[in-house]
JSON list of C-alpha atoms in Angstrom, two decimals:
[
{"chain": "A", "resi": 1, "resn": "UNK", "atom": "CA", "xyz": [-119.31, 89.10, 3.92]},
{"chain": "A", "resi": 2, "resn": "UNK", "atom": "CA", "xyz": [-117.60, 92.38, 4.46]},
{"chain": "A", "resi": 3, "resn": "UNK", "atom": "CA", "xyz": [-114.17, 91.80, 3.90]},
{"chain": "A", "resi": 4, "resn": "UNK", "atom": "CA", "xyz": [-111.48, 94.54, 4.12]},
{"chain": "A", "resi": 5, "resn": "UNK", "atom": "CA", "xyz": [-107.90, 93.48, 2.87]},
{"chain": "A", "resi": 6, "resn": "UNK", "atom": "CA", "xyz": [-104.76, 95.05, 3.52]},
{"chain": "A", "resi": 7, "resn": "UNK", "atom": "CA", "xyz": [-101.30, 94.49, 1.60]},
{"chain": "A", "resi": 8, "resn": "UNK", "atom": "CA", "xyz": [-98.75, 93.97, 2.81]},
{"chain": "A", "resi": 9, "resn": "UNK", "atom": "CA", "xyz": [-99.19, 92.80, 6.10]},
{"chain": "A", "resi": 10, "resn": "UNK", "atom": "CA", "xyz": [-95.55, 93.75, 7.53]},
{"chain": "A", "resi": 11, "resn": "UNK", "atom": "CA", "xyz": [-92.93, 95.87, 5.43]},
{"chain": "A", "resi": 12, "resn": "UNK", "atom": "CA", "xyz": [-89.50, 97.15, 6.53]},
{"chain": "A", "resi": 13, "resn": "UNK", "atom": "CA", "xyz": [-87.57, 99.74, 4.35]},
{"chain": "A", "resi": 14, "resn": "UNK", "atom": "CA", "xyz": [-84.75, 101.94, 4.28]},
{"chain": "A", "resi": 15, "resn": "UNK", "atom": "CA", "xyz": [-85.07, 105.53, 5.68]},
{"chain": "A", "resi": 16, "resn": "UNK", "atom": "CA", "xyz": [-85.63, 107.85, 2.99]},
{"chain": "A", "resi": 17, "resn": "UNK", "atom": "CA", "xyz": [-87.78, 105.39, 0.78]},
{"chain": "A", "resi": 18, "resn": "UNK", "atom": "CA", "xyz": [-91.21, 105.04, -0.20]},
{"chain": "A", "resi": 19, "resn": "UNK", "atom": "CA", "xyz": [-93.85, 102.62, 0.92]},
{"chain": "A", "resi": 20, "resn": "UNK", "atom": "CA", "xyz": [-97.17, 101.63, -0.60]},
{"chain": "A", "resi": 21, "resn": "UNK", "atom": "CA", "xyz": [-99.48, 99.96, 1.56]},
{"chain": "A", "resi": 22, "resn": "UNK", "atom": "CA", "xyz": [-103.07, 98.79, -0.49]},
{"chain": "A", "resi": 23, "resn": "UNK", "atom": "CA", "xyz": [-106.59, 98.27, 1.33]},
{"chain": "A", "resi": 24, "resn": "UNK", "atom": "CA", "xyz": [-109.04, 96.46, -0.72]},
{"chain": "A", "resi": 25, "resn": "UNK", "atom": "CA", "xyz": [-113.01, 96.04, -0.03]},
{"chain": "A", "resi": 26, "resn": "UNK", "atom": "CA", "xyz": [-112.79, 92.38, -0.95]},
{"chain": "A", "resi": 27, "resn": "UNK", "atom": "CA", "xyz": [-117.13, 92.19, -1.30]},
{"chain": "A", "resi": 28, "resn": "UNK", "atom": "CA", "xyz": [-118.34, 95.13, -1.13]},
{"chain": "A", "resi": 29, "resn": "UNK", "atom": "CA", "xyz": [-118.01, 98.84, -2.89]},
{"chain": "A", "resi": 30, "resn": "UNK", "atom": "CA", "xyz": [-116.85, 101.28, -0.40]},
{"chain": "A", "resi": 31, "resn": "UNK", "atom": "CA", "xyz": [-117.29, 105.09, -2.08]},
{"chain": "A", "resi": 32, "resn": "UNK", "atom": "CA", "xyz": [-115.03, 105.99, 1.60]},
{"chain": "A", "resi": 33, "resn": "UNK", "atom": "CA", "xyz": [-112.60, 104.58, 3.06]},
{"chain": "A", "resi": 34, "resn": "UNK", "atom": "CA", "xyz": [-110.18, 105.56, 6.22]},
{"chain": "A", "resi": 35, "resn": "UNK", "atom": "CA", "xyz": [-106.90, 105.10, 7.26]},
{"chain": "A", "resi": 36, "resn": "UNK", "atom": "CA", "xyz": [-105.46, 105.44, 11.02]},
{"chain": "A", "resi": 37, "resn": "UNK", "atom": "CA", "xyz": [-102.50, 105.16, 12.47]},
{"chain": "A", "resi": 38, "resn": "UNK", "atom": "CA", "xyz": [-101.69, 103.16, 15.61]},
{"chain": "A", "resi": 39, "resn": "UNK", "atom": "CA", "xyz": [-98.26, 103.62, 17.45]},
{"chain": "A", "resi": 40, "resn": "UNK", "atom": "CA", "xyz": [-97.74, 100.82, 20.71]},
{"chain": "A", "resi": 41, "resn": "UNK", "atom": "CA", "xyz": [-99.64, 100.87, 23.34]},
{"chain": "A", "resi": 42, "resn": "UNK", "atom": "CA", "xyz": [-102.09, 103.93, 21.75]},
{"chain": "A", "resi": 43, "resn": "UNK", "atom": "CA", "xyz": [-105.02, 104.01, 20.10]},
{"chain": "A", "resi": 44, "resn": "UNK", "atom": "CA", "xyz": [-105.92, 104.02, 16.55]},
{"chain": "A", "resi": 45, "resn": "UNK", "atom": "CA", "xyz": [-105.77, 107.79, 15.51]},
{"chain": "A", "resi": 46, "resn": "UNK", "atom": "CA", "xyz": [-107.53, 108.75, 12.22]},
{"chain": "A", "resi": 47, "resn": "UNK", "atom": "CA", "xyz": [-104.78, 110.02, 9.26]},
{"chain": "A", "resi": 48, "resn": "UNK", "atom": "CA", "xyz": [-107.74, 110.73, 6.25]},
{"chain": "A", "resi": 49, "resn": "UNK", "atom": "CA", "xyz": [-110.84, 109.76, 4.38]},
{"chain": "A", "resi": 50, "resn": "UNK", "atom": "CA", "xyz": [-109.55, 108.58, 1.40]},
{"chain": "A", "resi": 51, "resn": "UNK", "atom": "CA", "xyz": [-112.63, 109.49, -1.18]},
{"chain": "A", "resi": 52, "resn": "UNK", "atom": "CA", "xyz": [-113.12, 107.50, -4.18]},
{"chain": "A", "resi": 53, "resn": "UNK", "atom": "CA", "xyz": [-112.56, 109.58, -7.58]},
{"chain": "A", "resi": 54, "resn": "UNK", "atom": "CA", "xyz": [-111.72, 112.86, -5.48]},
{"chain": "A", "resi": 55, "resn": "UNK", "atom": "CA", "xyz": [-108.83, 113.98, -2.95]},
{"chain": "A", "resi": 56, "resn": "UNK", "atom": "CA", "xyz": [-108.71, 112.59, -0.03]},
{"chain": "A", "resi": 57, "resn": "UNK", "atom": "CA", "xyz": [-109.17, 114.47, 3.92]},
{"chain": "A", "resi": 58, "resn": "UNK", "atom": "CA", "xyz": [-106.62, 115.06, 6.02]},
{"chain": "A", "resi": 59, "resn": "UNK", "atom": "CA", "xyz": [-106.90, 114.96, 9.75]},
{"chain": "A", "resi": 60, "resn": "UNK", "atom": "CA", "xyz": [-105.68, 118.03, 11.54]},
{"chain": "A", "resi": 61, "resn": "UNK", "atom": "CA", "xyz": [-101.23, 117.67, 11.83]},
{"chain": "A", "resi": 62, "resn": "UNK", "atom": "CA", "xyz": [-101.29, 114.69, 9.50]},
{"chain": "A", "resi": 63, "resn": "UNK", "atom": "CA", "xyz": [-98.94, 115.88, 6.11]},
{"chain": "A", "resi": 64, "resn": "UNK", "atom": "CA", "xyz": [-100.63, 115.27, 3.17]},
{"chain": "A", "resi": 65, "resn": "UNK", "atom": "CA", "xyz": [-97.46, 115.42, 0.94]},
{"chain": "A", "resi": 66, "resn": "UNK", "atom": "CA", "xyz": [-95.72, 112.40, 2.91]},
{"chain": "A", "resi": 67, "resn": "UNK", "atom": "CA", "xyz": [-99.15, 110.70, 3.27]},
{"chain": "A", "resi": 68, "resn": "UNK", "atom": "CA", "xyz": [-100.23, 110.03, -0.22]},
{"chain": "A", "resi": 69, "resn": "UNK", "atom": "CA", "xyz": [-103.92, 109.19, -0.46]},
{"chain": "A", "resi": 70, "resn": "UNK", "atom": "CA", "xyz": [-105.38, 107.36, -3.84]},
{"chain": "A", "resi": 71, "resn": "UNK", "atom": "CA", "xyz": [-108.94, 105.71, -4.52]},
{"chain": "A", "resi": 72, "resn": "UNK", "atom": "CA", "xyz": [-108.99, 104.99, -7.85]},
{"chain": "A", "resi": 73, "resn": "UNK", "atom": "CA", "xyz": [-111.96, 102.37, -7.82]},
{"chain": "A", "resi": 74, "resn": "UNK", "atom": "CA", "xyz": [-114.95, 101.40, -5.46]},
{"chain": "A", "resi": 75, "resn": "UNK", "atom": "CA", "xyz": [-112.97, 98.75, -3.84]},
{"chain": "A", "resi": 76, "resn": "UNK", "atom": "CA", "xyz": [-108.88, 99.86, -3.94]},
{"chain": "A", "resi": 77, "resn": "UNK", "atom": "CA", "xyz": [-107.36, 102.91, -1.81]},
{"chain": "A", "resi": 78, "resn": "UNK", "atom": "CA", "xyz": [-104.15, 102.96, -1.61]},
{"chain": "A", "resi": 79, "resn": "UNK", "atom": "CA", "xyz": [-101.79, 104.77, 1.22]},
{"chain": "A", "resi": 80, "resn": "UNK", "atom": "CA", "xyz": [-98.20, 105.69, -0.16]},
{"chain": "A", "resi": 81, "resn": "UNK", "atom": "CA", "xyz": [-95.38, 106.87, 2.98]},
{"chain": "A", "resi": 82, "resn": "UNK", "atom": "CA", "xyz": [-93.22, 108.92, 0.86]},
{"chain": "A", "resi": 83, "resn": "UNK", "atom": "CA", "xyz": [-89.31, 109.41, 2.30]},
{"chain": "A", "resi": 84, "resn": "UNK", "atom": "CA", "xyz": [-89.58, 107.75, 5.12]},
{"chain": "A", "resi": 85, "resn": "UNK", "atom": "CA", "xyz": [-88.50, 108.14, 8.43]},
{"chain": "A", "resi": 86, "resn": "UNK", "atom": "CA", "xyz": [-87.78, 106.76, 11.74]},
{"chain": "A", "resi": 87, "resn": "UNK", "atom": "CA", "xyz": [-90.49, 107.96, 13.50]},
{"chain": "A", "resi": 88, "resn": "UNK", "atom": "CA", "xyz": [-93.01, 106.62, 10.65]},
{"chain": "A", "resi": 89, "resn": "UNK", "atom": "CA", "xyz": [-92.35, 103.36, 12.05]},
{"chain": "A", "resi": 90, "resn": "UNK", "atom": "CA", "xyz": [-96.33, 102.29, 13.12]},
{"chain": "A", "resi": 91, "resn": "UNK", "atom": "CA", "xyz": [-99.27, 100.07, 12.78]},
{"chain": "A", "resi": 92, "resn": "UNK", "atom": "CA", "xyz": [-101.06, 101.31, 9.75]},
{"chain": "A", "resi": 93, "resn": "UNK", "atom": "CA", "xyz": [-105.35, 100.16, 9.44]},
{"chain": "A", "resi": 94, "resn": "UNK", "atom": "CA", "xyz": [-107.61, 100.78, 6.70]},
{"chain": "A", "resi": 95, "resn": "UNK", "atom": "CA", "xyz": [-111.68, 100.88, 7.31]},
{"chain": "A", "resi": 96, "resn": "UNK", "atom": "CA", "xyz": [-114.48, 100.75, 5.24]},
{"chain": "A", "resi": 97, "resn": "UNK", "atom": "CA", "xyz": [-118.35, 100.32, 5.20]},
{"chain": "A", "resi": 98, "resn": "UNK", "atom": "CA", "xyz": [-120.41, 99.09, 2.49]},
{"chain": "A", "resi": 99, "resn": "UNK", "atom": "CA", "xyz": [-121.73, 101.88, 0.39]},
{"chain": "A", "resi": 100, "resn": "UNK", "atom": "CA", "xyz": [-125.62, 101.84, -0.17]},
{"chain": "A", "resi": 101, "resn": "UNK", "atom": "CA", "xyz": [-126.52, 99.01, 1.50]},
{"chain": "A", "resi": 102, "resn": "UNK", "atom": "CA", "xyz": [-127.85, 100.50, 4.65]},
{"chain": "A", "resi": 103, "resn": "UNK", "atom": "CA", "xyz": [-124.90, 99.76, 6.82]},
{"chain": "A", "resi": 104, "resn": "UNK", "atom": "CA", "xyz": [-123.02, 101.55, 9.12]},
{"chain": "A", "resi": 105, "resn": "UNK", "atom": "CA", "xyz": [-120.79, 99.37, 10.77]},
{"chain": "A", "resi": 106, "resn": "UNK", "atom": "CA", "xyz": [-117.00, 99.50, 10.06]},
{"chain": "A", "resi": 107, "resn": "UNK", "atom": "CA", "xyz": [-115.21, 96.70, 9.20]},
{"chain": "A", "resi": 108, "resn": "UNK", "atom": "CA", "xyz": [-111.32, 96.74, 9.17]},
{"chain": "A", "resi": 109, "resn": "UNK", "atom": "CA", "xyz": [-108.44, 95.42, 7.27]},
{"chain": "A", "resi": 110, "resn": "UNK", "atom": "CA", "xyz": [-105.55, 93.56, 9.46]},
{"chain": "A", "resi": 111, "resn": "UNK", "atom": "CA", "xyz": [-103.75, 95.92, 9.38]},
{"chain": "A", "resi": 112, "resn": "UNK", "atom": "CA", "xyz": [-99.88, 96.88, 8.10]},
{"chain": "A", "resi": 113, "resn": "UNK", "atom": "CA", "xyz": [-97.01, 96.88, 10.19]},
{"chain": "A", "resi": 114, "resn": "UNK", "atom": "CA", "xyz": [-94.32, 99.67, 8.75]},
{"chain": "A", "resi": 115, "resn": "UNK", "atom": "CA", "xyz": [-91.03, 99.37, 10.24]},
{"chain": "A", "resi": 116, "resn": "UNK", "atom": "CA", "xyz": [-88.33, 102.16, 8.93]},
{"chain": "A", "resi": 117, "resn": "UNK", "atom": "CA", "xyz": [-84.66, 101.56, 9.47]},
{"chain": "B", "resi": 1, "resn": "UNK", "atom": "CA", "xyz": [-119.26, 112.79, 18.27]},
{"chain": "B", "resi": 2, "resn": "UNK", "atom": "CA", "xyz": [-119.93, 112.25, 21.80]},
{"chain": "B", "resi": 3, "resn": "UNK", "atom": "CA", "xyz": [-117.00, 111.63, 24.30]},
{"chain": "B", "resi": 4, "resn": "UNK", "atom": "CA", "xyz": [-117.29, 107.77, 25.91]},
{"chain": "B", "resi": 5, "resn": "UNK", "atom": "CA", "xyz": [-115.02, 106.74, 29.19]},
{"chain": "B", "resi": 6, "resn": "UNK", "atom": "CA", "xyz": [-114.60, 103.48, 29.86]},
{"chain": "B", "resi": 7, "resn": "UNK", "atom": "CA", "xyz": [-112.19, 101.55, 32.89]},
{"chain": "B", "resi": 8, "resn": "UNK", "atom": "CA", "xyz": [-108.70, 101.56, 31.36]},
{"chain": "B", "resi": 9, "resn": "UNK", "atom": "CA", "xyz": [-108.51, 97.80, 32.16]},
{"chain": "B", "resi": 10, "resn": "UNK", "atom": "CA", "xyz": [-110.63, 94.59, 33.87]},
{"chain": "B", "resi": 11, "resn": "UNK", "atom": "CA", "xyz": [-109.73, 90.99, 34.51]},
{"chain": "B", "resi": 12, "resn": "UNK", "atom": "CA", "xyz": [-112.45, 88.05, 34.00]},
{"chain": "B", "resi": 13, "resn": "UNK", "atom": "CA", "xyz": [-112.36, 84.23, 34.86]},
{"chain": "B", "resi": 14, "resn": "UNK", "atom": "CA", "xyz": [-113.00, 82.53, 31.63]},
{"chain": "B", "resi": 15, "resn": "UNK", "atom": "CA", "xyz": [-115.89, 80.32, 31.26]},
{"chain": "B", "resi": 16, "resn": "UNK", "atom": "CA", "xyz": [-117.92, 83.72, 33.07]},
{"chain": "B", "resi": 17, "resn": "UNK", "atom": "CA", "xyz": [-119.40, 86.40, 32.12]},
{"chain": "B", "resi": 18, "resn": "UNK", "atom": "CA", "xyz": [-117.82, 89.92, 31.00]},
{"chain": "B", "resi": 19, "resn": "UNK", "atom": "CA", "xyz": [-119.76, 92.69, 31.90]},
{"chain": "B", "resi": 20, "resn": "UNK", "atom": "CA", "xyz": [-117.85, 96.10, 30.52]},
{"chain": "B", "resi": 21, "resn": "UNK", "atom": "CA", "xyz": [-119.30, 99.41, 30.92]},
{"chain": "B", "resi": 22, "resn": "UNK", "atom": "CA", "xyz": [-119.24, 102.53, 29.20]},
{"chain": "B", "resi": 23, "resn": "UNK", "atom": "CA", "xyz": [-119.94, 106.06, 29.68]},
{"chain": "B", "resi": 24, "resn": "UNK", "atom": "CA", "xyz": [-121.67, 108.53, 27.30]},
{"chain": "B", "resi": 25, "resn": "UNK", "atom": "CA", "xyz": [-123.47, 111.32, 29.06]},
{"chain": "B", "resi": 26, "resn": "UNK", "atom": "CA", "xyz": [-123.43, 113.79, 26.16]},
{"chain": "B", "resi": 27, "resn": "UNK", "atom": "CA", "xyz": [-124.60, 111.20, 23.71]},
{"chain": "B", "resi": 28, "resn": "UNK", "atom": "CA", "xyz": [-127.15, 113.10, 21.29]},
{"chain": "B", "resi": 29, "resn": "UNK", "atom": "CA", "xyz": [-130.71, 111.29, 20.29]},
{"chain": "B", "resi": 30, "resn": "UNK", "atom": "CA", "xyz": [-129.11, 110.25, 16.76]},
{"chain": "B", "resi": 31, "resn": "UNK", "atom": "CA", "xyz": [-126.44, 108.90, 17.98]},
{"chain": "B", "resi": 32, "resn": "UNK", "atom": "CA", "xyz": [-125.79, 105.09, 17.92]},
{"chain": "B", "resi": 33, "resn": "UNK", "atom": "CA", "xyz": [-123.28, 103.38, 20.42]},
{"chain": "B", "resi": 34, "resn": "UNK", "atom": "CA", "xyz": [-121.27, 101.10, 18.89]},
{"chain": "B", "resi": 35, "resn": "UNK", "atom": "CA", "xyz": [-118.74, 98.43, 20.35]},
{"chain": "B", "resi": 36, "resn": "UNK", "atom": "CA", "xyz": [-115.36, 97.11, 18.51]},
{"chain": "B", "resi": 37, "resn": "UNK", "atom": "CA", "xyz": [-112.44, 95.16, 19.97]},
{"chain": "B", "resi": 38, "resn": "UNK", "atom": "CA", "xyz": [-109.43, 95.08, 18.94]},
{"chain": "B", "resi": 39, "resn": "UNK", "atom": "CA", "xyz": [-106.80, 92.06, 19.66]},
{"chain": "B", "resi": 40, "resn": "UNK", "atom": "CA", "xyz": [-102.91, 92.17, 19.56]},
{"chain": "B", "resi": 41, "resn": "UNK", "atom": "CA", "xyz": [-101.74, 93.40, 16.42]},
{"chain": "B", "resi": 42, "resn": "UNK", "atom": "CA", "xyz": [-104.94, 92.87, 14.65]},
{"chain": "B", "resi": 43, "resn": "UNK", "atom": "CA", "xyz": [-107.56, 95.25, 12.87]},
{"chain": "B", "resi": 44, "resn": "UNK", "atom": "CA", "xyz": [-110.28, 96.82, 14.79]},
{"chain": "B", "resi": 45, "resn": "UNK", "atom": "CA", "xyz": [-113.58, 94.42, 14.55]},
{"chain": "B", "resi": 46, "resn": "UNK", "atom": "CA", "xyz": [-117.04, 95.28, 15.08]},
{"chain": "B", "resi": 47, "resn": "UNK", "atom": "CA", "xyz": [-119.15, 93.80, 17.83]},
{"chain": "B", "resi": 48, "resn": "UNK", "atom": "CA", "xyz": [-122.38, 95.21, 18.16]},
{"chain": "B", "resi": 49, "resn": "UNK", "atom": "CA", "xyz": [-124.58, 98.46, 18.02]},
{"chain": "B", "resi": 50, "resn": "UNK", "atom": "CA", "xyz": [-127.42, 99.88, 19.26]},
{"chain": "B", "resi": 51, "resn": "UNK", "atom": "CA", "xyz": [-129.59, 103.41, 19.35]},
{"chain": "B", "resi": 52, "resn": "UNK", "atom": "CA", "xyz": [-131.70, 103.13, 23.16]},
{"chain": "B", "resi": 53, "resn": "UNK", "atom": "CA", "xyz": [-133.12, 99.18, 22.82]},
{"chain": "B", "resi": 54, "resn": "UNK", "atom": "CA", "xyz": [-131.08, 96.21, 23.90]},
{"chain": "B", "resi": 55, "resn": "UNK", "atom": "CA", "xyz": [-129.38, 94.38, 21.19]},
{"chain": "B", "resi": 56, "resn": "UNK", "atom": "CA", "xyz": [-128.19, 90.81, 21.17]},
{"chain": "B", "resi": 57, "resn": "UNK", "atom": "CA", "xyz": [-126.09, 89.24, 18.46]},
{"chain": "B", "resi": 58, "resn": "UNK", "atom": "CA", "xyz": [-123.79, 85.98, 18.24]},
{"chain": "B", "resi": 59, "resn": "UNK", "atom": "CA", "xyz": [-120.95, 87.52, 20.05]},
{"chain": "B", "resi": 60, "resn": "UNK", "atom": "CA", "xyz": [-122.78, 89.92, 22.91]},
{"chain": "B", "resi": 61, "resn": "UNK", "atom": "CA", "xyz": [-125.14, 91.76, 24.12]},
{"chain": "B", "resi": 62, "resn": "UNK", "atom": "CA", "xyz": [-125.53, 95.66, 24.30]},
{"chain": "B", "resi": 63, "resn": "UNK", "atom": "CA", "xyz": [-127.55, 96.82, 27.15]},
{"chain": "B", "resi": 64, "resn": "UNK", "atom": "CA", "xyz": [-129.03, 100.84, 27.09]},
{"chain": "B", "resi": 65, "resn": "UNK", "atom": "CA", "xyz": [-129.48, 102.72, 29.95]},
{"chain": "B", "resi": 66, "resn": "UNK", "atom": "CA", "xyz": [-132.98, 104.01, 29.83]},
{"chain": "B", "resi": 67, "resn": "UNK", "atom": "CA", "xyz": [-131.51, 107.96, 29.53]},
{"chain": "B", "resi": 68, "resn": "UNK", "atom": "CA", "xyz": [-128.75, 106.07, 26.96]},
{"chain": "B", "resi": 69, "resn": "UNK", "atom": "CA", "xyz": [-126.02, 108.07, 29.46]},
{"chain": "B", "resi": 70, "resn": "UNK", "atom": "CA", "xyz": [-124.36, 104.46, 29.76]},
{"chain": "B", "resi": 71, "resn": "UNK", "atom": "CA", "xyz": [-124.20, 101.27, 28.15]},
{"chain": "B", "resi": 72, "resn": "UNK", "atom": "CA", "xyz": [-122.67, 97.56, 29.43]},
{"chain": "B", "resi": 73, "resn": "UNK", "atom": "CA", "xyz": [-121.30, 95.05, 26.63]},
{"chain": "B", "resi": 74, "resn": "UNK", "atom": "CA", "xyz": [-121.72, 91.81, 27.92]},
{"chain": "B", "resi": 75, "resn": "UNK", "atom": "CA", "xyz": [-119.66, 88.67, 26.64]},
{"chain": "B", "resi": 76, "resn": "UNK", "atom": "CA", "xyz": [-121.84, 86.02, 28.10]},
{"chain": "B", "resi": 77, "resn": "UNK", "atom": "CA", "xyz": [-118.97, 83.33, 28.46]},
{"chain": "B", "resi": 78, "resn": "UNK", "atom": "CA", "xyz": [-115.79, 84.51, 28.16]},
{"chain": "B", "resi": 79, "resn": "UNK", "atom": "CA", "xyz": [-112.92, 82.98, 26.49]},
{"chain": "B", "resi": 80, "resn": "UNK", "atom": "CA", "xyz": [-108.90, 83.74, 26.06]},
{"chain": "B", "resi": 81, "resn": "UNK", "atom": "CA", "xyz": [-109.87, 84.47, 22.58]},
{"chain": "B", "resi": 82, "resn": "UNK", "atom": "CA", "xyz": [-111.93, 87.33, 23.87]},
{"chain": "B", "resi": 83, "resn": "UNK", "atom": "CA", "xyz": [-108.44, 88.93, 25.62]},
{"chain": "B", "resi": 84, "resn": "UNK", "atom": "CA", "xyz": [-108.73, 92.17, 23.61]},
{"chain": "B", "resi": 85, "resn": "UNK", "atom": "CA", "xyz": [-109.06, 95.87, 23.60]},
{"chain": "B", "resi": 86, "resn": "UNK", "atom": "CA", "xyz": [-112.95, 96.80, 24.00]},
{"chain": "B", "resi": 87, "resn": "UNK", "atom": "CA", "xyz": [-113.72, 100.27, 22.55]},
{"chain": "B", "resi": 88, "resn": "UNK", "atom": "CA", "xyz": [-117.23, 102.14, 23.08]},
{"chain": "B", "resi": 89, "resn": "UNK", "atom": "CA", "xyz": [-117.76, 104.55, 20.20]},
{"chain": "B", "resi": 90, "resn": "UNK", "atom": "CA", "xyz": [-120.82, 107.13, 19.65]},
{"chain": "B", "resi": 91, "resn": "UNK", "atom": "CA", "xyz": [-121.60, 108.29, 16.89]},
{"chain": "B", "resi": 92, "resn": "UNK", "atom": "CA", "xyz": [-124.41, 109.16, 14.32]},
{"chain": "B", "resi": 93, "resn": "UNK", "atom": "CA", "xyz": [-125.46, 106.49, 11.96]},
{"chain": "B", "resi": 94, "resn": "UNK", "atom": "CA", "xyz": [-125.84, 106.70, 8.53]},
{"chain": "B", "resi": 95, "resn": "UNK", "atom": "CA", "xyz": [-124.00, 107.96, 4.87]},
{"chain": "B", "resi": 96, "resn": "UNK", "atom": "CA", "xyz": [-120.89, 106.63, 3.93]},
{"chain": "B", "resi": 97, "resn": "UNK", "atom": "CA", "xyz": [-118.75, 107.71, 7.03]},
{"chain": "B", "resi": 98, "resn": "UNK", "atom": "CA", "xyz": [-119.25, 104.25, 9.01]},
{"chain": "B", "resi": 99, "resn": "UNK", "atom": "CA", "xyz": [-115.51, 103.93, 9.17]},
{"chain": "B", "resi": 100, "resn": "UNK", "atom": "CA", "xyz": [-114.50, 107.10, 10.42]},
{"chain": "B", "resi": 101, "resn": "UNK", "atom": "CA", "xyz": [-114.45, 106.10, 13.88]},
{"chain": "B", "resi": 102, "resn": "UNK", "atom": "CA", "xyz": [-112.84, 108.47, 16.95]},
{"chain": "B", "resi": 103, "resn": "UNK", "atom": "CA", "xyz": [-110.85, 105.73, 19.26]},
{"chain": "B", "resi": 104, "resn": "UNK", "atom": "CA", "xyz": [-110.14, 106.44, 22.95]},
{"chain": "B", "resi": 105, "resn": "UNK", "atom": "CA", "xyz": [-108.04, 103.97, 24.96]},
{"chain": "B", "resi": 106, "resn": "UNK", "atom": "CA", "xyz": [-111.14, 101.57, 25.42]},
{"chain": "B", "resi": 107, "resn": "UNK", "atom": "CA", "xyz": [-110.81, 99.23, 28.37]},
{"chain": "B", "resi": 108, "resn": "UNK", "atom": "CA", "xyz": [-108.04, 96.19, 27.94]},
{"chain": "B", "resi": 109, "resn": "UNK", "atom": "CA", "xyz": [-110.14, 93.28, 28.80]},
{"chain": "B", "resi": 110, "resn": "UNK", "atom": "CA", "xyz": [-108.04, 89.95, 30.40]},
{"chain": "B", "resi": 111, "resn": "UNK", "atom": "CA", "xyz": [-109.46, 87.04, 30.16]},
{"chain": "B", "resi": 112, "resn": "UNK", "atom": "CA", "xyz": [-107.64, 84.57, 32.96]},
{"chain": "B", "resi": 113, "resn": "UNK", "atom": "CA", "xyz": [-107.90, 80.73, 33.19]}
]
């Protein structure tokens, strides 16, 4: 059990377009879940907490007009890369725990590889 | 959340055991220390955690320093399937935050035939 989901798992698309990239609690209802950012040979770096019926919080530098945060349901948030760029080019992860059921662990989706050209 | 440093990188022979450290000397009494690894390309996934006892699961054990200012993962026979990034994370338990997670570089763990 435990199951995060990301779509897609690779994308490449034209400078200056959009990109939606979906993370999905497969078995579980996650009232939070958290997208990072992971450039090569870095770390994962945390972008927001996507909240579920609310906005969504931004880490400090991270644009929240080019990163557009939605979590419409208990199980869907969705990460939009509006006109993009270049230097958007990255490893994009998702993250969720299971709301209510006394866990605290994270578990992960696999991930979305965003290549701009 | 407290600060961890771990060695930016260690080798083992597979078939042996993988012993990585981690340090956490400003870890407050709440706060849980919690393993992930991450391989090529992947997600992060989650290991193990544990608040001051010893904790042993189907993939590793945790081991607590008695004053919980370090902590050892052990992988008790290594694979190449356990050739990953190992990150130590501490942070409190609890609420709906048990995905926002604070990365550093972890330790790159090579396992070698």
């Amino acid at each position: 059990g435990a199951v995060v989901s990301q779509h897609p798992s690779w994308v490449i698309c034209k400078s200056g377009t959009s990109v939606k990239i979906e993370c999905r609690s497969l078995d579980f209802q996650a009232t939070t879940m958290f997208w990072y950012r992971q450039f090569p040979k870095q770390s994962l770096m945390l972008m927001a907490t996507s909240n579920e019926g609310s906005k969504a919080t931004y880490e400090q530098g991270v644009e929240k007009d080019k990163f557009l945060i939605n979590h419409a349901s208990l199980t869907l948030s969705t990460l939009t890369v509006t006109s993009a760029h270049p230097e958007d080019s990255s490893f994009y992860i998702c993250s969720a725990s299971p709301s209510g059921q006394g866990r605290t662990e994270a578990f992960f989706g696999q991930g979305t590889r965003l290549t701009v050209v | 959340d407290a600060k961890t440093t771990q060695p930016p990188s260690m080798d083992c022979a597979e078939g042996r055991a993988a012993n990585l450290p981690c340090n956490h000397s400003t870890i407050s009494g709440n706060e849980y220390v919690y393993w992930y690894r991450q391989i090529h390309s992947q997600g992060p996934q989650y290991i193990i955690h544990g608040l001051k006892n010893n904790e042993t699961n189907e993939m590793a054990s945790l081991i607590i320093t008695e004053d919980r200012k370090s902590s050892t993962l052990i992988l008790p026979h290594a694979t190449l399937r356990d050739t990953a990034v190992y990150y130590c994370i501490v942070r409190v338990a609890g609420g709906n935050q048990g995905g926002k997670l604070i990365f550093g570089q972890g330790t790159e763990l090579s396992v070698k035939p």
